[in-house]
Amino acid sequence: MASPPIANQIRTLRFMAGEMTQADLGDRVGVTRQTIAAIEQGKYSPTLETAFRIARVFDKPLEDVFQWEGE
C-alpha cells in the first residue's frame, strides 16, 4: 500500500515542545498514541479535524504541520 502524499513536522514539533510524547499529543487531540505514531510515520492520513487539532496543540497553522507532496 502506498503512503499518503502528506508529509508532516509532528516529530520535530513534539521535540520543540519539550519532547512531548506521542501519548501526550494523542491525549490532547483525542486519539491513541498508535494513531499519532502512524500519522507521524506517514502511514495514515489524519482526518481534517484531527489535523487541525494537532496544529492547534503546537499553535501553528495547518500548513506548518502538514505538507501536500502529491502532484
PDB file of C-alpha atoms in Angstrom:
ATOM      1  CA  MET A   1       0.000   0.000   0.000  1.00  0.00           C
ATOM      2  CA  ALA A   2       1.379   3.400  -0.961  1.00  0.00           C
ATOM      3  CA  SER A   3       1.894   6.034   1.710  1.00  0.00           C
ATOM      4  CA  PRO A   4      -0.367   9.081   1.560  1.00  0.00           C
ATOM      5  CA  PRO A   5       1.295  12.049  -0.176  1.00  0.00           C
ATOM      6  CA  ILE A   6       1.244  14.086   3.008  1.00  0.00           C
ATOM      7  CA  ALA A   7       4.424  14.944   4.910  1.00  0.00           C
ATOM      8  CA  ASN A   8       4.356  16.330   8.421  1.00  0.00           C
ATOM      9  CA  GLN A   9       6.531  18.002  11.013  1.00  0.00           C
ATOM     10  CA  ILE A  10       4.936  16.407  14.060  1.00  0.00           C
ATOM     11  CA  ARG A  11       8.059  14.719  15.384  1.00  0.00           C
ATOM     12  CA  THR A  12      10.065  17.958  15.174  1.00  0.00           C
ATOM     13  CA  LEU A  13       7.246  19.953  16.757  1.00  0.00           C
ATOM     14  CA  ARG A  14       6.933  17.417  19.588  1.00  0.00           C
ATOM     15  CA  PHE A  15      10.658  17.723  20.248  1.00  0.00           C
ATOM     16  CA  MET A  16      10.454  21.524  20.226  1.00  0.00           C
ATOM     17  CA  ALA A  17       7.516  21.323  22.655  1.00  0.00           C
ATOM     18  CA  GLY A  18       9.636  19.913  25.452  1.00  0.00           C
ATOM     19  CA  GLU A  19       9.917  16.431  23.970  1.00  0.00           C
ATOM     20  CA  MET A  20       6.172  15.858  24.166  1.00  0.00           C
ATOM     21  CA  THR A  21       5.399  12.150  23.900  1.00  0.00           C
ATOM     22  CA  GLN A  22       3.148  10.653  21.261  1.00  0.00           C
ATOM     23  CA  ALA A  23       0.818   9.599  24.087  1.00  0.00           C
ATOM     24  CA  ASP A  24       0.627  13.177  25.414  1.00  0.00           C
ATOM     25  CA  LEU A  25      -0.177  14.522  21.947  1.00  0.00           C
ATOM     26  CA  GLY A  26      -2.735  11.770  21.422  1.00  0.00           C
ATOM     27  CA  ASP A  27      -4.427  12.627  24.724  1.00  0.00           C
ATOM     28  CA  ARG A  28      -4.577  16.308  23.763  1.00  0.00           C
ATOM     29  CA  VAL A  29      -6.182  15.676  20.374  1.00  0.00           C
ATOM     30  CA  GLY A  30      -8.352  12.716  21.363  1.00  0.00           C
ATOM     31  CA  VAL A  31      -6.640   9.865  19.522  1.00  0.00           C
ATOM     32  CA  THR A  32      -4.398   6.994  20.589  1.00  0.00           C
ATOM     33  CA  ARG A  33      -0.603   7.024  20.739  1.00  0.00           C
ATOM     34  CA  GLN A  34      -0.666   4.456  17.945  1.00  0.00           C
ATOM     35  CA  THR A  35      -2.649   6.828  15.729  1.00  0.00           C
ATOM     36  CA  ILE A  36      -0.150   9.627  16.344  1.00  0.00           C
ATOM     37  CA  ALA A  37       2.708   7.220  15.542  1.00  0.00           C
ATOM     38  CA  ALA A  38       1.037   6.177  12.269  1.00  0.00           C
ATOM     39  CA  ILE A  39       0.374   9.810  11.270  1.00  0.00           C
ATOM     40  CA  GLU A  40       3.918  10.815  12.197  1.00  0.00           C
ATOM     41  CA  GLN A  41       5.394   7.996  10.096  1.00  0.00           C
ATOM     42  CA  GLY A  42       3.209   8.891   7.120  1.00  0.00           C
ATOM     43  CA  LYS A  43       1.340   5.590   7.259  1.00  0.00           C
ATOM     44  CA  TYR A  44      -2.035   7.175   7.954  1.00  0.00           C
ATOM     45  CA  SER A  45      -3.689  10.449   6.920  1.00  0.00           C
ATOM     46  CA  PRO A  46      -5.428  12.208   9.788  1.00  0.00           C
ATOM     47  CA  THR A  47      -8.976  13.445   9.484  1.00  0.00           C
ATOM     48  CA  LEU A  48      -9.245  17.142   8.811  1.00  0.00           C
ATOM     49  CA  GLU A  49     -10.485  17.648  12.377  1.00  0.00           C
ATOM     50  CA  THR A  50      -7.526  15.746  13.854  1.00  0.00           C
ATOM     51  CA  ALA A  51      -5.102  17.669  11.644  1.00  0.00           C
ATOM     52  CA  PHE A  52      -6.494  20.980  12.894  1.00  0.00           C
ATOM     53  CA  ARG A  53      -6.386  19.758  16.500  1.00  0.00           C
ATOM     54  CA  ILE A  54      -2.734  18.741  16.134  1.00  0.00           C
ATOM     55  CA  ALA A  55      -1.839  22.113  14.598  1.00  0.00           C
ATOM     56  CA  ARG A  56      -3.673  23.887  17.404  1.00  0.00           C
ATOM     57  CA  VAL A  57      -1.689  21.999  20.075  1.00  0.00           C
ATOM     58  CA  PHE A  58       1.512  23.409  18.575  1.00  0.00           C
ATOM     59  CA  ASP A  59      -0.058  26.845  17.918  1.00  0.00           C
ATOM     60  CA  LYS A  60       0.885  26.533  14.237  1.00  0.00           C
ATOM     61  CA  PRO A  61      -1.049  26.999  11.008  1.00  0.00           C
ATOM     62  CA  LEU A  62      -2.085  23.698   9.418  1.00  0.00           C
ATOM     63  CA  GLU A  63       0.379  24.116   6.554  1.00  0.00           C
ATOM     64  CA  ASP A  64       3.283  24.418   9.005  1.00  0.00           C
ATOM     65  CA  VAL A  65       2.428  20.962  10.348  1.00  0.00           C
ATOM     66  CA  PHE A  66       1.270  19.125   7.195  1.00  0.00           C
ATOM     67  CA  GLN A  67       2.551  19.476   3.635  1.00  0.00           C
ATOM     68  CA  TRP A  68       0.998  18.025   0.485  1.00  0.00           C
ATOM     69  CA  GLU A  69       3.642  16.182  -1.563  1.00  0.00           C
ATOM     70  CA  GLY A  70       1.387  14.827  -4.280  1.00  0.00           C
ATOM     71  CA  GLU A  71       1.113  16.161  -7.803  1.00  0.00           C
TER      72      GLU A  71
END
